Short mmCIF file of C-alpha atoms and ligand atoms in Angstrom, two decimals:
data_model
loop_
_atom_site.label_atom_id
_atom_site.label_comp_id
_atom_site.label_asym_id
_atom_site.label_seq_id
_atom_site.Cartn_x
_atom_site.Cartn_y
_atom_site.Cartn_z
CA MET A 15 -2.83 -32.32 19.98
CA LYS A 16 -2.23 -29.16 22.92
CA PHE A 17 0.75 -26.58 22.49
CA SER A 18 1.82 -27.68 26.27
CA GLU A 19 2.72 -31.46 24.64
CA LEU A 20 4.94 -29.57 22.94
CA ASP A 21 9.01 -28.61 23.90
CA ILE A 22 7.76 -24.52 23.32
CA PRO A 23 9.38 -22.82 27.06
CA SER A 24 7.17 -22.10 29.58
CA ASN A 25 7.44 -18.16 29.05
CA ILE A 26 5.65 -18.89 25.28
CA LEU A 27 3.33 -21.06 27.05
CA GLU A 28 1.77 -19.01 29.88
CA THR A 29 0.98 -16.55 27.16
CA LEU A 30 -0.74 -19.07 25.15
CA ASP A 31 -2.76 -20.09 27.00
CA LYS A 32 -4.04 -17.02 28.18
CA MET A 33 -4.77 -15.98 24.67
CA GLY A 34 -7.15 -18.95 24.67
CA TYR A 35 -4.52 -21.11 22.65
CA ASP A 36 -4.67 -24.90 24.34
CA GLU A 37 -5.26 -27.03 21.75
CA MET A 38 -2.88 -26.24 17.91
CA THR A 39 -4.72 -25.79 14.48
CA PRO A 40 -3.98 -28.45 11.90
CA VAL A 41 -1.74 -26.27 10.15
CA GLN A 42 0.10 -25.02 13.91
CA GLU A 43 0.14 -28.70 14.32
CA ALA A 44 1.14 -29.91 10.80
CA THR A 45 3.93 -26.89 10.35
CA TYR A 46 5.63 -26.66 14.05
CA PRO A 47 8.06 -29.17 13.26
CA ILE A 48 8.65 -28.47 9.74
CA ILE A 49 9.27 -25.25 10.55
CA SER A 50 11.20 -26.42 14.26
CA GLU A 51 13.57 -28.62 12.41
CA GLY A 52 14.94 -25.54 9.71
CA HIS A 53 13.12 -27.34 6.46
CA ASP A 54 11.95 -24.48 4.12
CA LEU A 55 7.91 -24.97 3.92
CA CYS A 56 4.85 -25.09 1.85
CA ALA A 57 2.18 -24.30 3.65
CA LEU A 58 -1.54 -23.53 2.20
CA ALA A 59 -4.62 -24.45 5.28
CA GLU A 60 -7.56 -22.20 4.99
CA THR A 61 -8.94 -18.60 5.58
CA GLY A 62 -8.88 -18.37 9.44
CA SER A 63 -7.39 -21.43 10.08
CA GLY A 64 -4.35 -20.07 12.72
CA LYS A 65 -1.80 -19.21 9.53
CA THR A 66 -0.49 -16.31 12.15
CA ALA A 67 0.45 -18.02 15.36
CA ALA A 68 1.58 -21.13 13.51
CA CYS A 69 4.28 -19.11 12.01
CA ALA A 70 4.89 -16.93 14.61
CA ILE A 71 4.91 -19.99 17.71
CA PRO A 72 8.01 -21.45 16.26
CA LEU A 73 9.83 -18.33 14.86
CA ILE A 74 10.08 -16.15 18.09
CA GLN A 75 11.49 -19.60 19.45
CA LYS A 76 14.40 -19.01 16.57
CA VAL A 77 15.90 -15.83 17.65
CA ASP A 78 18.60 -15.35 19.96
CA PRO A 79 17.55 -12.44 22.00
CA ALA A 80 21.55 -12.02 22.78
CA LEU A 81 22.10 -11.03 19.32
CA ASN A 82 20.75 -7.61 18.33
CA ALA A 83 20.25 -7.95 14.79
CA ILE A 84 17.34 -8.76 12.71
CA GLN A 85 16.70 -12.77 12.43
CA GLY A 86 13.63 -13.39 11.23
CA LEU A 87 11.66 -11.12 8.31
CA VAL A 88 7.76 -11.18 7.79
CA ILE A 89 6.15 -10.19 4.53
CA VAL A 90 3.15 -9.15 4.37
CA PRO A 91 1.27 -7.60 0.78
CA THR A 92 -0.43 -4.89 2.81
CA ARG A 93 0.19 -2.28 5.58
CA GLU A 94 -3.18 -3.56 8.25
CA LEU A 95 -1.85 -7.29 8.33
CA CYS A 96 1.33 -5.56 9.03
CA ILE A 97 -0.04 -4.26 11.82
CA GLN A 98 -2.12 -7.18 12.30
CA TYR A 99 0.38 -9.61 11.73
CA VAL A 100 3.74 -8.33 14.25
CA ALA A 101 1.07 -7.87 17.01
CA GLU A 102 0.29 -11.36 17.20
CA ILE A 103 3.81 -12.11 17.01
CA HIS A 104 3.72 -9.62 20.05
CA LYS A 105 1.56 -10.93 22.01
CA ILE A 106 3.12 -14.64 22.16
CA ALA A 107 6.29 -13.01 22.64
CA ALA A 108 5.04 -10.82 25.16
CA LYS A 109 7.57 -12.44 28.17
CA THR A 110 9.87 -12.68 26.05
CA ASP A 111 12.97 -10.29 25.04
CA VAL A 112 12.17 -11.08 21.58
CA VAL A 113 11.40 -6.97 19.99
CA SER A 114 9.12 -7.38 16.46
CA PHE A 115 8.62 -4.28 14.55
CA ALA A 116 6.41 -3.24 11.85
CA VAL A 117 7.55 -1.22 8.79
CA TYR A 118 5.29 -0.05 6.39
CA GLY A 119 4.09 2.20 3.19
CA GLY A 120 2.34 5.70 5.09
CA PHE A 121 3.81 5.32 9.07
CA ASP A 122 6.56 8.24 10.48
CA LYS A 123 10.69 7.27 9.03
CA ASP A 124 11.97 8.29 11.33
CA ILE A 125 10.37 6.82 14.27
CA ASP A 126 10.85 4.11 12.09
CA ILE A 127 15.07 4.36 11.26
CA ALA A 128 15.24 4.84 15.48
CA LYS A 129 13.74 1.63 16.46
CA LEU A 130 15.70 -0.31 13.85
CA LYS A 131 18.74 1.12 15.62
CA HIS A 132 17.95 0.38 18.64
CA GLY A 133 17.75 -3.14 17.96
CA VAL A 134 14.80 -5.28 16.73
CA HIS A 135 15.21 -9.41 15.46
CA ILE A 136 11.08 -9.85 14.18
CA LEU A 137 10.97 -7.45 11.37
CA VAL A 138 7.54 -7.74 9.36
CA ALA A 139 6.91 -5.75 6.62
CA THR A 140 5.05 -4.88 3.21
CA PRO A 141 7.47 -4.60 0.17
CA GLY A 142 7.65 -1.27 -0.91
CA ARG A 143 9.01 0.38 2.85
CA LEU A 144 11.28 -2.44 2.88
CA LEU A 145 13.00 -2.06 -0.65
CA ASP A 146 13.53 1.80 0.35
CA TYR A 147 15.23 0.89 3.64
CA LEU A 148 17.17 -1.61 1.60
CA TYR A 149 18.35 0.61 -1.52
CA SER A 150 19.06 3.24 1.83
CA GLY A 151 21.26 0.80 3.43
CA ILE A 152 19.43 1.14 6.67
CA LEU A 153 18.61 -2.39 6.91
CA SER A 154 21.03 -5.76 7.10
CA PHE A 155 20.03 -8.97 6.39
CA SER A 156 22.86 -10.23 7.56
CA HIS A 157 21.39 -12.24 10.63
CA VAL A 158 18.20 -13.46 9.33
CA LYS A 159 17.44 -17.10 10.39
CA CYS A 160 14.32 -16.85 8.06
CA ALA A 161 12.30 -15.52 5.62
CA ILE A 162 8.42 -15.91 5.31
CA LEU A 163 6.12 -15.11 2.98
CA ASP A 164 2.79 -14.50 4.31
CA GLU A 165 -0.22 -14.28 1.78
CA ALA A 166 2.63 -15.71 -0.69
CA ASP A 167 0.72 -16.29 -3.73
CA GLU A 168 0.03 -12.41 -3.39
CA LEU A 169 3.36 -11.91 -2.93
CA LEU A 170 4.12 -13.62 -6.02
CA LYS A 171 1.92 -12.03 -8.75
CA VAL A 172 3.38 -9.57 -11.24
CA GLY A 173 3.45 -6.52 -9.38
CA PHE A 174 5.82 -7.86 -6.14
CA LEU A 175 7.41 -10.15 -7.49
CA GLU A 176 10.34 -8.55 -8.98
CA ASP A 177 10.30 -6.63 -5.72
CA ILE A 178 10.03 -10.05 -3.67
CA GLU A 179 12.76 -11.37 -5.84
CA PHE A 180 15.65 -8.12 -4.98
CA ILE A 181 14.43 -8.63 -1.17
CA LEU A 182 15.41 -12.16 -1.00
CA SER A 183 18.31 -11.68 -3.19
CA CYS A 184 19.73 -9.43 -0.33
CA ILE A 185 19.80 -12.59 2.24
CA LEU A 186 23.45 -14.09 0.75
CA HIS A 187 23.38 -16.76 2.84
CA LYS A 188 22.15 -19.77 3.52
CA HIS A 189 19.00 -19.95 5.81
CA GLN A 190 15.09 -20.56 6.47
CA THR A 191 12.67 -19.43 3.81
CA LEU A 192 8.82 -20.47 4.19
CA LEU A 193 5.76 -19.82 2.78
CA PHE A 194 1.69 -19.27 3.55
CA SER A 195 -1.55 -18.98 1.97
CA ALA A 196 -5.49 -20.13 1.89
CA THR A 197 -4.40 -20.11 -2.01
CA MET A 198 -1.65 -21.15 -5.03
CA PRO A 199 -2.80 -20.94 -7.85
CA ASP A 200 -0.61 -23.35 -11.11
CA ASP A 201 0.36 -20.50 -12.60
CA ILE A 202 2.46 -19.43 -9.35
CA LYS A 203 3.29 -22.76 -8.33
CA THR A 204 6.61 -22.83 -9.67
CA LEU A 205 7.97 -19.25 -8.63
CA ALA A 206 7.00 -20.43 -5.12
CA HIS A 207 9.36 -23.54 -5.50
CA ASP A 208 11.94 -21.52 -6.89
CA CYS A 209 12.07 -19.32 -3.64
CA LEU A 210 12.56 -22.75 -1.89
CA ARG A 211 15.48 -24.91 -1.17
CA ASP A 212 14.55 -28.40 -1.03
CA PRO A 213 11.49 -27.61 0.67
CA ARG A 214 8.12 -29.46 2.37
CA HIS A 215 4.82 -29.11 1.51
CA ILE A 216 1.72 -28.87 3.78
CA SER A 217 -1.54 -28.31 1.88
CA LEU A 218 -4.52 -28.43 4.23
CA ILE A 219 -7.02 -27.75 1.59
CA ALA A 220 -9.51 -29.49 1.07
CA GLU A 221 -11.35 -30.46 -2.11
CA ARG A 222 -14.96 -29.19 -0.88
CA PRO A 223 -15.36 -25.21 -0.40
CA ALA A 224 -13.26 -24.13 2.30
CA PRO A 225 -13.79 -22.98 5.37
CA GLU A 226 -17.16 -25.27 5.25
CA SER A 227 -18.78 -22.27 7.86
CA ILE A 228 -20.19 -20.11 5.66
CA GLU A 229 -22.59 -20.18 3.62
CA HIS A 230 -22.58 -18.95 0.41
CA TYR A 231 -25.58 -16.88 -0.75
CA PHE A 232 -26.08 -15.55 -4.70
CA ALA A 233 -28.49 -13.30 -5.86
CA TYR A 234 -29.40 -12.45 -9.68
CA LEU A 235 -30.14 -8.73 -10.44
CA HIS A 236 -29.80 -5.63 -12.68
CA PRO A 237 -27.30 -3.51 -11.02
CA LYS A 238 -29.67 -0.99 -10.74
CA HIS A 239 -31.86 -2.94 -7.80
CA LYS A 240 -28.10 -3.68 -5.91
CA GLN A 241 -28.96 -0.58 -3.68
CA THR A 242 -32.14 -1.13 -2.57
CA GLU A 243 -31.54 -5.04 -2.18
CA LEU A 244 -28.41 -5.42 -0.03
CA ILE A 245 -30.37 -2.82 2.15
CA LYS A 246 -32.79 -5.68 2.41
CA TYR A 247 -30.38 -8.33 2.60
CA ILE A 248 -29.11 -6.46 5.96
CA LYS A 249 -32.75 -5.27 7.16
CA GLY A 250 -33.36 -9.35 7.50
CA GLU A 251 -30.46 -10.45 9.10
CA ASP A 252 -29.19 -10.87 12.48
CA VAL A 253 -25.61 -8.61 11.44
CA LYS A 254 -22.41 -8.98 13.82
CA GLN A 255 -19.96 -7.05 11.58
CA MET A 256 -20.47 -6.47 7.54
CA LEU A 257 -17.35 -6.70 5.06
CA ILE A 258 -19.09 -5.01 1.64
CA PHE A 259 -16.11 -5.88 -1.62
CA CYS A 260 -16.18 -3.42 -4.22
CA ASN A 261 -13.89 -4.17 -7.21
CA ALA A 262 -13.06 -0.60 -7.60
CA ARG A 263 -12.13 2.06 -5.54
CA HIS A 264 -14.41 4.72 -6.83
CA MET A 265 -17.25 1.97 -6.32
CA VAL A 266 -16.60 1.81 -2.22
CA ASP A 267 -16.67 6.16 -2.65
CA LYS A 268 -19.94 5.30 -4.14
CA LEU A 269 -21.45 2.65 -2.40
CA PHE A 270 -20.64 4.59 0.52
CA HIS A 271 -22.28 7.96 0.08
CA ASP A 272 -25.60 6.24 -1.56
CA ILE A 273 -26.17 4.63 1.33
CA ARG A 274 -24.74 5.89 4.64
CA LYS A 275 -27.37 7.85 5.26
CA GLU A 276 -29.75 4.48 5.30
CA LEU A 277 -27.63 2.58 7.51
CA ASN A 278 -25.79 3.48 10.79
CA SER A 279 -22.20 2.64 12.21
CA ILE A 280 -20.10 2.50 8.52
CA GLU A 281 -16.94 2.83 7.01
CA TYR A 282 -15.09 2.93 4.33
CA ILE A 283 -11.05 1.67 3.17
CA HIS A 284 -9.09 1.79 0.02
CA ALA A 285 -5.48 2.32 -0.26
CA GLY A 286 -6.54 6.16 -1.51
CA LEU A 287 -6.81 7.14 1.90
CA SER A 288 -4.37 8.47 3.56
CA GLN A 289 -2.40 5.51 6.40
CA GLU A 290 -3.68 7.49 9.55
CA LYS A 291 -6.83 7.17 8.48
CA ARG A 292 -6.82 3.49 7.52
CA SER A 293 -5.30 2.31 10.13
CA SER A 294 -7.90 4.10 12.65
CA ILE A 295 -10.61 2.59 10.13
CA PHE A 296 -9.18 -0.80 10.71
CA ALA A 297 -8.79 -0.31 14.35
CA ARG A 298 -12.54 0.41 14.71
CA PHE A 299 -13.81 -2.07 13.18
CA LYS A 300 -11.30 -4.38 14.30
CA THR A 301 -12.73 -3.58 18.03
CA ARG A 302 -16.14 -3.30 16.90
CA LYS A 303 -16.86 0.43 16.82
CA VAL A 304 -17.87 0.40 13.21
CA ARG A 305 -20.19 -2.37 11.94
CA TYR A 306 -20.47 -1.55 8.28
CA LEU A 307 -17.57 -1.64 6.82
CA ILE A 308 -17.13 -0.62 2.27
CA ALA A 309 -14.11 -1.66 0.87
CA SER A 310 -11.82 -2.21 -1.94
CA ASP A 311 -9.76 -5.61 -2.17
CA VAL A 312 -6.85 -3.97 0.47
CA ALA A 313 -9.49 -5.74 3.02
CA GLY A 314 -9.31 -9.40 0.42
CA ARG A 315 -6.65 -10.78 2.30
CA GLY A 316 -5.58 -11.82 5.85
CA LEU A 317 -7.56 -9.54 8.13
CA ASP A 318 -8.85 -11.46 10.95
CA PHE A 319 -12.39 -9.41 12.45
CA SER A 320 -13.38 -12.42 14.34
CA HIS A 321 -16.73 -10.81 14.34
CA VAL A 322 -17.55 -10.10 10.90
CA SER A 323 -21.07 -12.72 10.84
CA HIS A 324 -21.41 -11.75 6.53
CA VAL A 325 -19.42 -10.90 3.66
CA VAL A 326 -20.82 -8.51 0.77
CA ASN A 327 -19.51 -9.28 -2.93
CA TRP A 328 -20.78 -5.61 -4.51
CA ASN A 329 -19.34 -6.91 -7.47
CA LEU A 330 -17.74 -10.91 -8.36
CA PRO A 331 -14.47 -10.76 -7.67
CA ARG A 332 -12.12 -10.52 -10.29
CA GLY A 333 -10.70 -14.63 -9.94
CA SER A 334 -12.05 -17.69 -7.58
CA GLU A 335 -9.00 -16.90 -5.23
CA GLN A 336 -9.92 -13.25 -4.37
CA TYR A 337 -13.38 -14.77 -3.92
CA THR A 338 -11.86 -17.58 -1.25
CA HIS A 339 -10.24 -14.21 0.23
CA ARG A 340 -13.09 -12.64 0.67
CA THR A 341 -15.41 -14.31 1.95
CA GLY A 342 -12.61 -16.06 4.19
CA ARG A 343 -13.11 -12.63 6.21
CA THR A 344 -16.34 -14.48 7.67
CA GLY A 345 -16.14 -18.10 9.56
CA ARG A 346 -13.20 -17.97 11.26
CA MET A 347 -11.86 -20.24 13.76
CA GLY A 348 -14.97 -22.51 12.64
CA ARG A 349 -17.62 -19.86 13.47
CA LYS A 350 -21.22 -19.31 10.66
CA GLY A 351 -20.63 -16.78 8.78
CA LYS A 352 -22.55 -15.66 5.53
CA ALA A 353 -20.83 -14.29 2.19
CA LEU A 354 -22.98 -12.84 0.13
CA THR A 355 -22.40 -12.18 -3.74
CA PHE A 356 -24.78 -9.52 -6.11
CA ILE A 357 -24.74 -11.46 -9.43
CA THR A 358 -25.37 -9.70 -13.36
CA LYS A 359 -25.70 -10.73 -16.22
CA ASN A 360 -22.11 -10.50 -17.81
CA ASP A 361 -21.22 -12.62 -14.47
CA ILE A 362 -22.48 -15.70 -15.78
CA PRO A 363 -19.13 -16.92 -16.85
CA ASN A 364 -16.89 -16.24 -14.47
CA LEU A 365 -19.98 -17.25 -11.83
CA ARG A 366 -20.17 -20.83 -13.48
CA GLU A 367 -16.38 -20.97 -13.23
CA LEU A 368 -16.17 -19.95 -10.07
CA ILE A 369 -18.63 -22.65 -9.15
CA HIS A 370 -16.75 -25.17 -10.85
CA LYS A 371 -13.57 -24.61 -8.90
CA LYS A 372 -14.40 -24.55 -5.44
CA LYS A 373 -16.85 -26.51 -5.43
CA ILE A 374 -19.59 -24.17 -4.02
CA THR A 375 -22.74 -25.32 -3.40
CA PRO A 376 -25.01 -21.79 -4.43
CA CYS A 377 -28.19 -20.49 -2.29
CA TRP A 378 -29.89 -18.47 -4.16
CA ILE A 379 -31.85 -15.78 -3.21
CA GLY A 380 -34.26 -15.14 -5.79
CA GLU A 381 -33.89 -16.29 -9.58
CA ASP A 382 -31.10 -18.76 -10.02
CA PRO A 383 -29.94 -17.51 -13.60
CA LEU A 384 -27.62 -20.66 -13.89
CA LYS A 385 -30.92 -22.84 -13.53
CA VAL A 386 -32.31 -20.31 -16.78
CA THR A 387 -29.88 -20.55 -18.87
CA ASP A 388 -29.08 -24.06 -18.51
CA ALA A 389 -32.75 -24.63 -18.97
CA HIS A 390 -32.78 -22.65 -22.27
CA GLN A 391 -29.68 -24.60 -23.89
CA LYS A 392 -31.35 -28.01 -23.69
CA ARG A 393 -34.57 -26.10 -25.20
CA LYS A 394 -31.89 -24.61 -28.09
CA LYS A 395 -30.60 -28.38 -28.21
CA ARG A 396 -34.10 -29.91 -28.44
CA MET A 397 -35.17 -27.68 -31.16
CA GLY A 398 -31.99 -27.60 -33.16
CA LYS A 399 -32.12 -24.31 -35.36
CA ARG A 400 -35.02 -22.89 -35.06
CA PRO A 401 -35.06 -19.07 -34.18
CA PHE A 402 -33.85 -17.86 -30.48
CA ARG A 403 -36.16 -16.72 -27.85
CA PRO A 404 -35.47 -14.99 -25.09
CA TYR A 405 -36.68 -16.51 -21.42
CA SER A 406 -39.80 -15.41 -20.78
CA GLY A 407 -40.21 -16.08 -17.12
CA ASN A 408 -42.89 -18.52 -18.57
CA GLU A 409 -41.93 -21.12 -20.20
CA SER A 410 -43.44 -23.83 -17.46
CA LYS A 411 -46.23 -23.21 -18.42
CA ASN A 412 -45.57 -22.81 -22.52
CA PRO A 413 -43.76 -26.66 -23.39
P1 ADP B 517 -4.86 -17.76 8.51
O1 ADP B 517 -4.09 -16.61 8.95
O2 ADP B 517 -5.25 -19.07 9.19
O3 ADP B 517 -5.92 -16.51 8.44
P2 ADP B 517 -4.82 -15.88 11.87
O4 ADP B 517 -3.72 -16.63 11.38
O5 ADP B 517 -5.53 -15.51 11.39
O6 ADP B 517 -6.17 -17.32 10.74
O7 ADP B 517 -6.04 -16.66 12.72
C1 ADP B 517 -7.40 -16.42 12.67
C2 ADP B 517 -7.56 -16.57 14.22
O8 ADP B 517 -7.66 -17.29 14.99
C3 ADP B 517 -6.97 -15.30 15.16
O9 ADP B 517 -8.53 -14.54 15.70
C4 ADP B 517 -6.50 -16.47 15.94
O10 ADP B 517 -6.25 -15.52 17.45
C5 ADP B 517 -7.41 -17.51 16.38
N1 ADP B 517 -6.02 -18.80 16.80
C6 ADP B 517 -5.08 -18.71 16.13
N2 ADP B 517 -4.35 -20.30 16.72
C7 ADP B 517 -5.28 -20.18 17.94
C8 ADP B 517 -5.58 -21.51 18.51
N3 ADP B 517 -4.50 -22.26 18.19
N4 ADP B 517 -6.07 -21.62 19.39
C9 ADP B 517 -7.58 -20.85 19.42
N5 ADP B 517 -7.71 -19.73 18.45
C10 ADP B 517 -6.39 -19.03 17.60
MG1 MG B 518 -2.95 -15.39 7.18
#
C-alpha cells in the first residue's frame, strides 16, 4: 500500500515523497490504522523495517500545533537513538508547524530548558534526563496524548524499569501508549502488558531468522587468533562499513588500540566517552566518514546505518535478543548484510541455544565445532563407559 492512499495531509505526504517513502513497509501498514484510531499497541517487527516512521507519521498528525505543550513523548534507551529518532520526526514534520526536540544525558541543560520553555510538541528522551527534568519540575505532561517506548523490551529491563514506571505514572490522564521493538522476551511480555490499556498486538516477527537479508557466519577459534582472523576476513570481503561489537568497554578500548594501525578509517564508541565525542563519532559513521567502528552495546540497538555491510561480534552476545539487535545493524530495508561471530570454547552451549532459538542456519568459516561435539557425543554413547578420549582431528581415519 502507498502512503498516498491514506488520509495523510499533503504537507506530510510531499515530504515523505521527497524522502523516497512511497510504499509503506509491512509494519507501517499494519500499525497506521491502530495508532490513528487511538488504541494502545505493542508492535513487534524486525530490525530495519521502518518502525520509527510507523510511529512518527501518525504521531505528528495527532499534534495540535496551536497548543503550546508536549503532546507526544517518545522514550528511547540510548542517546544516539534519541538523536536519530528526533531527526526522523523532524524530517517528516519539516513542512508542518510541529516542533520536535530531544533531551538526553550529556547535552547542555540550559539549551534544553530554553527550548522546552519556548515550546515543544513532541519530546524524544532518554530516561535519565527525563527523570532529571521531571524531578526539577521543568516538564509538564498534562497535555501528553501519546507516549511511546521504542526498543520497549530494553526499557522494561531491570536497569530501566523503575524509571519508566515512574515516568509513565507522571501522565495522570487517559492517554495512548505504544510499544515498539524487534524482540520481546517472555519475561518482559507481562511488564509490557501492564503499561497498556486494552492493547492491540502486531507481531511481524516470523518463524525464521530475521531479517532474511542477513547471512550468519561463525568462526570457531582460540581467543589469541581473533585479531589475525578479523584482519584476514576484512581483507577478503568487500566491506562498505563494518561495526565490530565487543561485550565490554575495556575490550573496545583494547581492540581499537591493537588494530588501529592495521586499518584505515577506524573509530570506537562506548558509554565511557564524552557525549561530544560520542555524537561526533556517531555522526561521522552515519555519514560514512568512518569505515570501521568498534562499539559496545551502546550502538547495539535501533541505530540506522544504511551502509553497514558487515557486523562482527568479537564476543558472542549475552543473549539471543542482543544477537538480533547487533546483527540487525546490517541488512536494513532488505539490503544484503553479513554477520560474523567469533566463537570460543566456552561459548558452545550458548551458541547452541542461539542457533536453536533464532533458527539460524550458520555458515562456518573453518571448523564447525557443533558437528565435532555432536559426533563426539554419538561416539561416547556408542562406546558406553569407555574412557573419554578427546577429539584428535583424525577420527574419520580411525573408526
Ligand atoms: P527499525 O526501527 O524498524 O529498525 P528504522 O525506522 O530505523 O527501522 O528504518 C530503517 C530504514 O528504513 C531507515 O533508513 C528509514 O529511513 C527507511 N524507511 C522507513 N520507512 C520507509 C519506507 N516506507 N520506504 C523507504 N524507506 C523507509
Ligand atoms: Mg528502531
